[in-house]
Amino acid sequence: MNNIRNFSIIAHIDHGKSTLADRMIQLCDLVSDREFKNQLLDNMEIERERGITIKSQTICLPYTAADGKTYSLNLVDTPGHVDFSYEVSRALSSCEGALLLIDAAQGVEAQTLANLYLAMENDLEIIPVINKIDLPSADPEGVALQVEDDLGLDIDHVQYCSAKTGQGVKEIFEAIVTLLPPPQGSPEAPLQALIFDANYDSFRGTLISVRIINGTVKAGNSIRFMSTGKEYRVEEVGLFKLRRESCKQLSAGQVGYILAGIKTVEDTRPGDTITTVENPAAKALPGFKEVQQVVFSSLYPISTDDYEDLATALEKLKLNDAALTFEKDSSAALGFGFRCGFLGLLHLEVIQERLEREFDISLILTVPSVQYHFFLSNGKEIIVDNPAHFPDPAHIEHIEEPFIKATILMPETYMGAVMTLCLERRGENTNFHYPTPGRIELTVELPLADVIYDFYDKLKSITQGYGSFDYALFDYRRADLVKLDILVNSEIVDALSQLVHRNNARARGLHACEMLKQEIPRQMFKIAIQAAIGGTIVARTTVSALRKDVTAKCYGGDISRKRKLLEKQKAGKKRMKTVGNVDIPQTAFLAVLKSEQ
Amino acid sequence: MLYIHIPFCEKKCGYCAFASVAGARELYRPYCTALLEELSRLPRRQLSTLFFGGGTPTSLPTDLLCELLDFIRQHFSFAEEAEVSMEANPGTVSFESLRRLRLAGVNRISFGVQSFDDDELRVLGRIHNAEEAREAVRMARDAGFDNLSLDLMYGLPDQDTQAFDFSLHCALELHPRHISLYQLTPEEGTPLFTALENGRLTLPGEEDIIAMDSLVNRVTAEAGFEHYETSNYALPGYRCRHNIRYWHNEEWFAAGAAAVSYVQGCRERREENPWHYIEKITAGEDAVVERESLDREASFRETVIMGLRMMEGVDLSELQCRFHLEPRQYYGGVLQKLMEQGLVERTPTHLKLSPAGHSFANIVMAELV
């Protein structure tokens, strides 16, 4: 056990985490140069495309240290985006130490702090690593001072590297071996294995990622899930090398996987403890905080035939994405679907993309909403995140909306623009200080509803990528909300209804009307698009009637092409939703979600 | 029913996305040799229609065209009253060449005139002016062509209804037996498309196009023309029998680069590039690059949508005979709805588009395809 080190790399998004992981894997000769590709641990297509990590990944690196001994270094790669910090905290619970990666040019960012706090909560030993020292704009010494002053970490432990060139990576290995503690626990004690992740394998059942805290587990053991009492027989245990590699047993201190032919999703809850039936542990490990969904939206399949497939797909995604919640929902316009809870808008986008790509289901999403607290005149309090459940306004005493406390770190030149953005989004109680000369840390209280749309994208763009952002829910405050309905040829399209602040309602309504006007193709009749609050129309646009198609000539050589064009047109029409007699394309529903420019 | 493609032009027009190359004179002879070779491989059937399309068939030297015609006559033989059509462009014909083609058997000539406004012709990138077009028609008459057709386009850049009215009247003054009228459709990749994209040219708006449509209907009817297909108008007895085969989705043979044939339910498209076409044929291979055989139902649907281009519509007994299918049974509610919307009509013998249906032909066809 003294030869095991379990560690994570935590960092602000884009600070080079996946690149450092790639370099460490290469240095351990786990992968031939021929097999090597960038972002080795990011298996998902979306991860590679967007260059982000969504799912944690684990890999066991064999390393022979300067002391001549061979160590097993278990690296747990974690996501960097603010939406996925719950993944980070789960991954950290399987480690004794963490590399806190900081960009030598950008310095400490909002999420560097947030992730550091997460690591501290988990009592991890931290090694600060300053990356990208090869950049011309790198300021390793300055950043090292930030590490000491802002983060209170030991400057002597700071490692300098360039994950891109490989410079300094060897030294990081040595630091891991010498500075991070080996895992505690006893292989002889009753088994306590912490589930920190689960992935579905259609052949073998659920692949459970575990950290063995105490005891030993091997194939043939009967195991019990302590929260449900369900029992299974272990088929295989193993380590995460570049691929899964089975081994004889896993014992205290190790990170690995268990296969036990588990077909049901609910049985493998991350945070649960696995023990053996013969020699059960007295109590379960503490487990994880419940994740909190902040954004809610309904997903409807474009084709109603896909409803069952959507249900199955969500079950499967839920299996390795504990943060996703869903329940049945239905809409007059769109039929049956699911109301889903997400950690943020990126999470929502990722789920949408995975459903469309991995499961080939085309979707329509409703306008994302946060959870509002409605206090009714009969004294009851209800929570509403779905415009469909908006109570009768006559019965509403008052409404409260969630507020977040946001921390924004940026070079001071962007302060003015960022302040303007915060005020536009109804920011309150702004506060700032200078952690280092030239850099500002701004804290601001913002209504979550105004952040979920595109706050992060806007912030990135106005600070040219130098602004960083982290937030936590902290309060509920009074809000003057209304339900904004969209009508197409006088019929309410329920899936386009949204809960909005009264002051923003007109602008939102107009925006929705304009977007719909652009996206709804002209049809044989005039289409009136209206936005309404209660019975009052607040905005309207019109799509004029199509008077005539262009009918090009068509001779022998054109027949196939013409037919294929018409088939395409037919397929496109199939992908539309018909409300009343108006065909509305999927893009129109998506366009309404987009924010004002 | 044989189509021959001549993929050559003097100059490529700005709107043209057809298979054609400009100025490749050195290919004329080898191309004809390859064509003769491909033709000799076809079954020796009697031809009721023959159509030379392009490109510009008359950009080939008349000797070569006559050689092709002589070969075809010997290899296939023509049926009595066979229709032998050739597309031609003003500026590529003389009285002499037209006379020789007429004597070699061509009995229907179709001039791509497009407009009688010299400015419009220049914008389109045509090689001729209005006067040359008139001259070409007169020469064809003198050379013995009675069955003469003109192609005209409308909805040209910056064209207003008046300008089109002028061109249409100029065309009718030449007393053609047949007119094809096309709305200009910008094809991606053409210079015209680019010019429209970056705003150097603008097309007339929908209102103008609708006005031009009604102008076409009124003026052609007054001159005694029957509107028999979406884009085609003919005096009684002068419909193009070859093209009607396409709209009836009947079979035809083909030879030449980019030519498409449809024989025994199989549609074959040939290599578009004339150099490659020549190479392949010379090497003893066929030049087919794409084959398509539709199943019975898909072929039925295709026959319906092609047939709806004809004003008389699609013949129900013909469909029954070929496919053993009846549209109302086959399409059910889809067709029912189109009929209720007044877009499709049924006569005792035919299924056809209503006048409103013709305005929304793509919408209707996309339901039935």
XYZ file of N, CA and C in Angstrom, chain A residues 126-331:
618
model
N -1.986 18.993 -1.409
C -2.022 19.663 -2.712
C -0.636 20.023 -3.208
N -0.370 19.668 -4.469
C 0.881 20.087 -5.103
C 0.521 21.116 -6.175
N 0.928 22.373 -6.002
C 0.644 23.357 -7.053
C 1.560 23.095 -8.257
N 0.979 23.074 -9.443
C 1.765 22.860 -10.660
C 1.513 24.031 -11.598
N 2.582 24.714 -11.950
C 2.435 25.844 -12.867
C 2.775 25.355 -14.271
N 1.762 25.399 -15.126
C 1.863 24.810 -16.461
C 2.073 25.898 -17.514
N 2.424 25.461 -18.699
C 2.588 26.342 -19.861
C 3.737 27.326 -19.661
N 4.828 26.854 -19.003
C 5.950 27.762 -18.775
C 6.689 28.059 -20.071
N 6.342 27.316 -21.144
C 6.996 27.576 -22.440
C 6.366 28.755 -23.170
N 5.219 29.240 -22.703
C 4.563 30.353 -23.394
C 5.385 31.633 -23.246
N 5.436 32.444 -24.303
C 6.186 33.701 -24.206
C 5.611 34.605 -23.108
N 4.283 34.536 -22.905
C 3.661 35.406 -21.900
C 3.680 34.795 -20.505
N 4.371 33.652 -20.353
C 4.370 32.979 -19.054
C 5.079 33.826 -17.998
N 4.539 33.797 -16.778
C 5.171 34.498 -15.658
C 5.175 33.545 -14.467
N 6.007 32.485 -14.542
C 5.964 31.449 -13.495
C 6.229 32.007 -12.096
N 7.198 32.960 -11.989
C 7.534 33.466 -10.655
C 6.362 34.231 -10.067
N 5.743 35.087 -10.895
C 4.598 35.869 -10.447
C 3.466 34.960 -10.005
N 3.215 33.923 -10.813
C 2.134 33.001 -10.479
C 2.462 32.243 -9.193
N 3.748 31.900 -9.030
C 4.150 31.197 -7.812
C 3.871 32.058 -6.579
N 4.082 33.375 -6.720
C 3.783 34.276 -5.595
C 2.286 34.299 -5.311
N 1.492 34.315 -6.396
C 0.031 34.239 -6.230
C -0.343 32.982 -5.445
N 0.322 31.883 -5.789
C 0.026 30.604 -5.135
C 0.288 30.717 -3.639
N 1.382 31.388 -3.327
C 1.726 31.517 -1.921
C 0.791 32.505 -1.209
N 0.572 33.683 -1.864
C -0.202 34.740 -1.207
C -1.701 34.460 -1.229
N -2.235 34.160 -2.434
C -3.684 33.999 -2.561
C -4.178 32.666 -2.052
N -3.392 31.629 -2.314
C -3.895 30.298 -2.000
C -3.327 29.771 -0.696
N -2.256 30.414 -0.226
C -1.653 29.987 1.034
C -0.971 28.638 0.931
N -0.466 28.321 -0.252
C 0.217 27.029 -0.408
C 1.728 27.221 -0.320
N 2.418 26.129 -0.042
C 3.858 26.186 0.167
C 4.583 26.376 -1.166
N 5.295 27.492 -1.269
C 5.963 27.816 -2.529
C 7.062 26.804 -2.864
N 7.607 26.160 -1.831
C 8.657 25.157 -2.083
C 8.118 23.924 -2.794
N 6.809 23.714 -2.679
C 6.227 22.525 -3.315
C 5.815 22.770 -4.757
N 5.927 24.031 -5.195
C 5.453 24.359 -6.538
C 6.299 23.644 -7.602
N 5.631 23.014 -8.558
C 6.301 22.373 -9.694
C 6.077 23.234 -10.940
N 7.090 23.262 -11.792
C 6.960 24.044 -13.029
C 7.021 23.082 -14.200
N 6.096 23.221 -15.143
C 6.150 22.303 -16.277
C 5.535 22.912 -17.528
N 5.796 22.223 -18.620
C 5.055 22.499 -19.838
C 4.498 21.161 -20.292
N 3.190 21.004 -20.099
C 2.577 19.734 -20.472
C 2.724 19.517 -21.970
N 2.797 20.631 -22.704
C 2.884 20.529 -24.150
C 4.227 19.903 -24.568
N 5.326 20.422 -24.006
C 6.637 19.921 -24.422
C 7.102 18.748 -23.560
N 6.503 18.562 -22.383
C 6.919 17.481 -21.500
C 7.941 17.923 -20.468
N 8.381 19.182 -20.581
C 9.373 19.720 -19.636
C 8.808 19.717 -18.216
N 9.563 19.153 -17.273
C 9.154 19.213 -15.868
C 8.178 18.135 -15.442
N 7.718 17.295 -16.369
C 6.704 16.304 -16.011
C 7.305 15.200 -15.127
N 8.524 14.802 -15.448
C 9.231 13.797 -14.648
C 9.290 14.234 -13.173
N 9.584 15.518 -12.988
C 9.702 16.054 -11.625
C 8.363 15.985 -10.894
N 7.291 16.135 -11.653
C 5.972 16.052 -11.016
C 5.750 14.654 -10.443
N 6.180 13.634 -11.203
C 6.055 12.265 -10.701
C 6.776 12.100 -9.365
N 7.988 12.639 -9.313
C 8.763 12.523 -8.072
C 8.049 13.222 -6.926
N 7.472 14.399 -7.224
C 6.772 15.146 -6.185
C 5.570 14.347 -5.684
N 4.884 13.671 -6.624
C 3.721 12.866 -6.226
C 4.155 11.787 -5.246
N 5.273 11.129 -5.596
C 5.748 10.032 -4.761
C 6.209 10.536 -3.393
N 6.911 11.677 -3.383
C 7.491 12.121 -2.113
C 6.530 12.981 -1.288
N 5.686 13.791 -1.943
C 4.864 14.736 -1.177
C 3.485 14.195 -0.815
N 2.928 13.335 -1.663
C 1.581 12.847 -1.370
C 1.654 11.632 -0.454
N 0.738 11.542 0.499
C 0.764 10.401 1.414
C 0.224 9.142 0.741
N 0.715 7.992 1.144
C 0.122 6.746 0.655
C -1.252 6.576 1.291
N -2.123 5.784 0.694
C -3.448 5.600 1.282
C -3.368 4.900 2.636
N -4.345 5.187 3.472
C -4.468 4.520 4.775
C -5.392 3.324 4.586
N -5.747 2.703 5.662
C -6.710 1.606 5.583
C -6.021 0.271 5.705
N -6.868 -0.768 5.955
C -6.286 -2.075 6.195
C -6.885 -3.103 5.250
N -6.023 -3.860 4.563
C -6.522 -4.892 3.638
C -7.237 -6.016 4.382
N -6.950 -6.158 5.671
C -7.543 -7.271 6.423
C -8.911 -6.910 6.991
N -9.199 -5.617 7.097
C -10.468 -5.184 7.703
C -11.634 -5.577 6.787
N -12.870 -5.530 7.304
C -14.030 -5.796 6.446
C -14.056 -4.810 5.272
N -14.569 -5.273 4.131
C -14.525 -4.467 2.902
C -15.375 -3.208 3.002
N -14.770 -2.084 2.660
C -15.497 -0.834 2.444
C -14.980 -0.252 1.130
N -15.806 -0.365 0.077
C -15.403 0.164 -1.231
C -16.351 1.296 -1.593
N -15.785 2.464 -1.851
C -16.598 3.640 -2.172
C -16.851 3.690 -3.681
N -18.126 3.709 -4.062
C -18.445 3.842 -5.493
C -18.318 5.309 -5.857
N -17.414 5.633 -6.793
C -17.346 7.042 -7.190
C -17.758 7.262 -8.632
N -18.043 6.183 -9.332
C -18.531 6.365 -10.707
C -19.117 5.048 -11.174
N -19.951 5.112 -12.202
C -20.499 3.898 -12.781
C -20.696 4.133 -14.262
N -20.366 3.136 -15.048
C -20.556 3.222 -16.498
C -21.250 1.963 -16.960
N -22.087 2.116 -17.958
C -22.824 0.950 -18.416
C -22.100 0.270 -19.558
N -21.944 -1.030 -19.442
C -21.363 -1.829 -20.502
C -22.442 -2.824 -20.896
N -22.856 -2.775 -22.165
C -24.037 -3.569 -22.531
C -23.759 -5.077 -22.459
N -22.493 -5.485 -22.499
C -22.205 -6.918 -22.405
C -22.026 -7.370 -20.959
N -21.331 -6.579 -20.192
C -20.932 -7.035 -18.857
C -21.767 -6.447 -17.727
N -22.691 -5.571 -18.045
C -23.438 -4.910 -16.977
C -22.683 -3.686 -16.501
N -23.096 -3.168 -15.349
C -22.519 -1.921 -14.870
C -21.056 -2.086 -14.452
N -20.235 -1.176 -14.948
C -18.828 -1.139 -14.554
C -18.716 -0.133 -13.409
N -18.435 -0.634 -12.234
C -18.434 0.240 -11.056
C -17.003 0.665 -10.747
N -16.790 1.974 -10.695
C -15.469 2.465 -10.299
C -15.457 2.613 -8.788
N -14.475 1.988 -8.157
C -14.433 2.045 -6.702
C -13.054 2.442 -6.191
N -13.071 3.027 -5.028
C -11.858 3.213 -4.254
C -12.016 2.303 -3.044
N -11.062 1.369 -2.884
C -11.134 0.476 -1.731
C -10.548 1.213 -0.529
N -11.387 1.478 0.450
C -10.925 2.183 1.645
C -10.349 1.171 2.634
N -11.092 0.080 2.854
C -10.617 -0.990 3.725
C -10.941 -2.331 3.089
N -10.171 -3.359 3.456
C -10.488 -4.712 3.040
C -10.003 -5.056 1.656
N -10.501 -6.185 1.139
C -10.057 -6.740 -0.133
C -11.271 -7.319 -0.839
N -11.288 -7.217 -2.163
C -12.381 -7.816 -2.922
C -11.792 -8.542 -4.117
N -12.344 -9.735 -4.414
C -11.886 -10.464 -5.600
C -13.043 -11.199 -6.247
N -12.797 -11.711 -7.445
C -13.835 -12.427 -8.187
C -14.343 -13.580 -7.334
N -15.638 -13.801 -7.331
C -16.214 -14.882 -6.553
C -16.811 -14.402 -5.243
N -16.339 -13.241 -4.744
C -16.904 -12.693 -3.511
C -18.373 -12.350 -3.692
N -19.153 -12.530 -2.630
C -20.520 -12.013 -2.639
C -20.473 -10.629 -2.018
N -21.002 -9.658 -2.753
C -20.924 -8.295 -2.230
C -22.316 -7.749 -1.975
N -22.371 -6.753 -1.135
C -23.642 -6.130 -0.788
C -23.503 -4.613 -0.910
N -24.546 -3.990 -1.515
C -24.591 -2.528 -1.573
C -25.249 -2.045 -0.295
N -24.552 -1.236 0.463
C -25.015 -0.961 1.817
C -26.273 -0.105 1.863
N -26.527 0.724 0.826
C -27.735 1.557 0.894
C -28.976 0.764 0.513
N -28.844 -0.200 -0.377
C -30.036 -0.927 -0.834
C -30.098 -2.339 -0.279
N -28.973 -2.868 0.171
C -28.937 -4.245 0.657
C -28.889 -5.272 -0.462
N -28.900 -4.827 -1.699
C -28.847 -5.751 -2.836
C -27.513 -6.491 -2.839
N -27.571 -7.780 -3.220
C -26.351 -8.589 -3.216
C -26.040 -9.112 -4.611
N -24.757 -9.162 -4.931
C -24.320 -9.669 -6.229
C -23.060 -10.487 -6.027
N -22.742 -11.278 -7.046
C -21.505 -12.056 -7.020
C -20.496 -11.361 -7.939
N -19.324 -11.107 -7.464
C -18.313 -10.402 -8.261
C -17.817 -11.311 -9.384
N -17.872 -10.810 -10.606
C -17.385 -11.589 -11.746
C -15.925 -11.277 -12.047
N -15.571 -10.017 -11.838
C -14.226 -9.602 -12.229
C -13.876 -8.333 -11.473
N -12.621 -8.229 -11.061
C -12.131 -6.946 -10.561
C -10.904 -6.582 -11.388
N -10.556 -5.316 -11.423
C -9.396 -4.947 -12.214
C -9.012 -3.497 -12.060
N -7.976 -3.155 -12.803
C -7.430 -1.802 -12.753
C -7.708 -1.092 -14.059
N -7.701 0.215 -13.999
C -7.830 1.003 -15.214
C -6.451 1.291 -15.751
N -5.955 0.444 -16.646
C -4.783 0.844 -17.413
C -5.363 1.641 -18.569
N -4.671 1.742 -19.684
C -5.267 2.491 -20.783
C -6.597 1.836 -21.159
N -6.593 0.496 -21.093
C -7.856 -0.235 -21.178
C -8.072 -0.903 -19.830
N -9.262 -1.489 -19.661
C -9.500 -2.227 -18.417
C -8.586 -3.436 -18.373
N -8.026 -3.710 -17.217
C -7.157 -4.865 -17.098
C -7.547 -5.609 -15.831
N -8.012 -6.855 -15.995
C -8.494 -7.567 -14.813
C -7.303 -7.947 -13.933
N -7.537 -8.101 -12.612
C -6.467 -8.534 -11.717
C -7.077 -9.451 -10.667
N -6.230 -10.047 -9.861
C -6.704 -11.055 -8.909
C -7.590 -10.452 -7.845
N -7.155 -9.310 -7.326
C -7.944 -8.696 -6.262
C -7.645 -7.210 -6.174
N -8.580 -6.516 -5.526
C -8.351 -5.104 -5.204
C -8.323 -5.018 -3.696
N -7.333 -4.293 -3.178
C -7.336 -4.181 -1.720
C -7.120 -2.743 -1.297
N -7.244 -2.522 -0.019
C -7.266 -1.172 0.546
C -6.250 -0.259 -0.128
N -6.687 0.947 -0.475
C -5.798 1.921 -1.094
C -5.914 1.944 -2.598
N -6.424 0.866 -3.199
C -6.437 0.806 -4.657
C -7.700 1.414 -5.254
N -7.530 1.884 -6.461
C -8.647 2.376 -7.249
C -8.819 1.420 -8.417
N -10.023 0.928 -8.638
C -10.209 -0.025 -9.729
C -11.676 -0.188 -10.038
N -11.990 -1.302 -10.695
C -13.395 -1.507 -11.052
C -13.879 -2.873 -10.598
N -15.197 -2.978 -10.466
C -15.845 -4.243 -10.140
C -16.926 -4.495 -11.181
N -16.952 -5.705 -11.712
C -18.052 -6.130 -12.585
C -18.779 -7.231 -11.846
N -20.108 -7.091 -11.737
C -20.855 -8.109 -11.011
C -22.175 -8.406 -11.711
N -22.185 -8.257 -13.017
C -23.385 -8.573 -13.806
C -24.602 -7.769 -13.397
N -24.398 -6.530 -13.031
C -25.512 -5.707 -12.558
C -26.191 -5.030 -13.734
N -27.474 -5.305 -13.923
C -28.165 -4.768 -15.084
C -29.037 -3.557 -14.736
N -29.384 -3.425 -13.466
C -30.278 -2.310 -13.114
C -29.474 -1.081 -12.726
N -30.006 0.038 -13.155
C -29.307 1.299 -12.982
C -29.228 1.720 -11.519
N -30.353 1.609 -10.834
C -30.476 2.234 -9.512
C -29.534 1.609 -8.489
N -29.101 0.375 -8.749
C -28.327 -0.321 -7.739
C -26.936 0.232 -7.523
N -26.420 0.952 -8.522
C -25.058 1.446 -8.349
C -25.077 2.947 -8.231
N -25.310 3.404 -7.029
C -25.351 4.839 -6.810
C -23.983 5.332 -6.384
N -23.384 6.265 -7.102
C -22.122 6.814 -6.638
C -22.285 7.361 -5.217
N -21.302 7.089 -4.389
C -21.378 7.514 -2.994
C -21.736 6.369 -2.078
N -22.309 5.309 -2.657
C -22.676 4.147 -1.842
C -21.414 3.351 -1.492
N -21.536 2.513 -0.477
C -20.416 1.680 -0.043
C -20.733 0.225 -0.369
N -19.733 -0.486 -0.894
C -19.885 -1.916 -1.144
C -19.125 -2.665 -0.047
N -19.741 -3.715 0.466
C -19.036 -4.541 1.434
C -19.258 -6.002 1.065
N -18.687 -6.933 1.817
C -18.899 -8.341 1.474
C -20.016 -8.904 2.338
N -20.660 -9.964 1.824
C -21.753 -10.591 2.555
C -21.206 -11.369 3.747
N -20.062 -12.066 3.536
C -19.503 -12.922 4.599
C -19.022 -12.109 5.799
N -18.366 -10.980 5.482
C -17.731 -10.221 6.559
C -18.048 -8.737 6.386
N -19.304 -8.370 6.629
C -19.723 -7.004 6.306
C -19.111 -5.961 7.231
N -18.901 -4.772 6.684
C -18.413 -3.659 7.484
C -19.543 -3.184 8.388
N -19.181 -2.595 9.486
C -20.173 -2.162 10.467
C -20.973 -0.989 9.914
N -20.299 -0.040 9.272
C -21.068 1.086 8.764
C -20.541 1.549 7.395
N -21.418 2.259 6.718
C -21.084 2.737 5.379
C -20.211 3.977 5.469
N -19.525 4.269 4.382
C -18.713 5.492 4.298
C -19.653 6.697 4.167
N -19.151 7.892 4.464
C -20.032 9.071 4.459
C -20.750 9.339 3.140
N -20.161 9.018 2.006
C -20.843 9.253 0.728
C -20.758 10.694 0.265
N -21.620 11.036 -0.664
C -21.522 12.362 -1.296
C -22.715 13.228 -0.968
N -22.484 14.518 -1.117
C -23.584 15.469 -1.067
C -24.504 15.215 -2.245
N -25.808 15.381 -2.056
C -26.731 15.277 -3.190
C -26.413 16.397 -4.176
N -26.387 16.076 -5.445
C -26.162 17.147 -6.409
C -27.437 17.946 -6.578
N -27.241 19.204 -6.901
C -28.393 20.076 -7.003
C -28.580 20.530 -8.444
N -29.722 20.202 -9.013
C -30.017 20.664 -10.368
C -30.504 22.098 -10.293
N -30.040 22.938 -11.192
C -30.461 24.338 -11.147
C -31.219 24.753 -12.396
N -31.067 24.003 -13.465
C -31.743 24.359 -14.698
C -32.685 23.224 -15.093
N -33.894 23.597 -15.467
C -34.892 22.594 -15.822
C -35.441 22.887 -17.206
N -35.588 21.840 -17.974
C -36.129 22.012 -19.315
C -36.804 20.704 -19.696
N -37.814 20.783 -20.559
C -38.459 19.553 -21.012
C -37.894 19.149 -22.358
N -37.666 17.862 -22.503
C -37.170 17.333 -23.766
C -38.277 16.529 -24.426
N -38.524 16.827 -25.686
C -39.525 16.071 -26.432
C -38.872 15.494 -27.679
N -39.183 14.231 -27.983
C -38.673 13.699 -29.248
C -39.440 14.344 -30.396
N -38.741 14.646 -31.482
C -39.415 15.226 -32.645
C -40.442 14.241 -33.160
N -40.030 13.003 -33.256
C -40.967 11.994 -33.708
C -41.533 11.302 -32.474
N -42.849 11.281 -32.360
C -43.454 10.696 -31.156
C -43.093 9.222 -31.028
N -42.726 8.591 -32.153
C -42.307 7.184 -32.087
C -41.047 7.006 -31.251
N -40.293 8.082 -31.083
C -39.012 7.981 -30.383
C -39.144 8.085 -28.862
N -40.375 8.224 -28.372
C -40.540 8.460 -26.943
C -39.917 7.347 -26.098
N -40.197 6.091 -26.469
C -39.665 4.962 -25.702
C -38.142 4.961 -25.757
N -37.614 5.256 -26.943
C -36.160 5.300 -27.089
C -35.553 6.394 -26.224
N -36.255 7.521 -26.148
C -35.765 8.624 -25.325
C -35.735 8.199 -23.856
N -36.783 7.494 -23.440
C -36.836 7.029 -22.047
C -35.637 6.128 -21.754
N -35.371 5.190 -22.649
C -34.255 4.263 -22.456
C -32.925 5.013 -22.461
N -32.806 5.966 -23.388
C -31.554 6.717 -23.507
C -31.279 7.513 -22.229
N -32.316 8.136 -21.683
C -32.129 8.919 -20.463
C -31.712 8.004 -19.306
N -32.320 6.812 -19.243
C -31.930 5.836 -18.214
C -30.439 5.539 -18.316
N -29.988 5.330 -19.563
C -28.588 4.965 -19.762
C -27.657 6.122 -19.417
N -28.051 7.329 -19.800
C -27.202 8.483 -19.492
C -27.144 8.709 -17.989
N -28.281 8.508 -17.359
C -28.384 8.702 -15.913
C -27.393 7.800 -15.176
N -27.166 6.641 -15.785
C -26.287 5.666 -15.164
C -24.889 6.206 -14.915
N -24.358 6.944 -15.873
C -23.040 7.510 -15.585
C -23.077 9.026 -15.477
N -24.267 9.542 -15.225
C -24.386 10.972 -14.985
C -25.428 11.172 -13.901
N -24.971 10.995 -12.665
C -25.890 11.015 -11.535
C -26.595 12.355 -11.419
N -26.033 13.388 -12.027
C -26.585 14.724 -11.845
C -27.827 14.967 -12.684
N -28.092 14.074 -13.605
C -29.255 14.255 -14.473
C -30.500 13.702 -13.776
N -31.569 14.496 -13.750
C -32.826 13.959 -13.234
C -33.883 14.111 -14.313
N -34.866 13.238 -14.307
C -35.949 13.394 -15.283
C -37.230 12.743 -14.809
N -38.331 13.316 -15.224
C -39.638 12.721 -14.958
C -40.534 13.016 -16.150
N -41.622 12.255 -16.269
C -42.498 12.403 -17.427
C -43.121 13.785 -17.482
N -43.321 14.251 -18.680
C -43.969 15.537 -18.886
C -44.780 15.420 -20.165
N -45.745 16.270 -20.359
C -46.460 16.223 -21.634
C -46.874 17.615 -22.044
N -47.034 17.784 -23.346
C -47.339 19.084 -23.901
C -48.410 18.906 -24.963
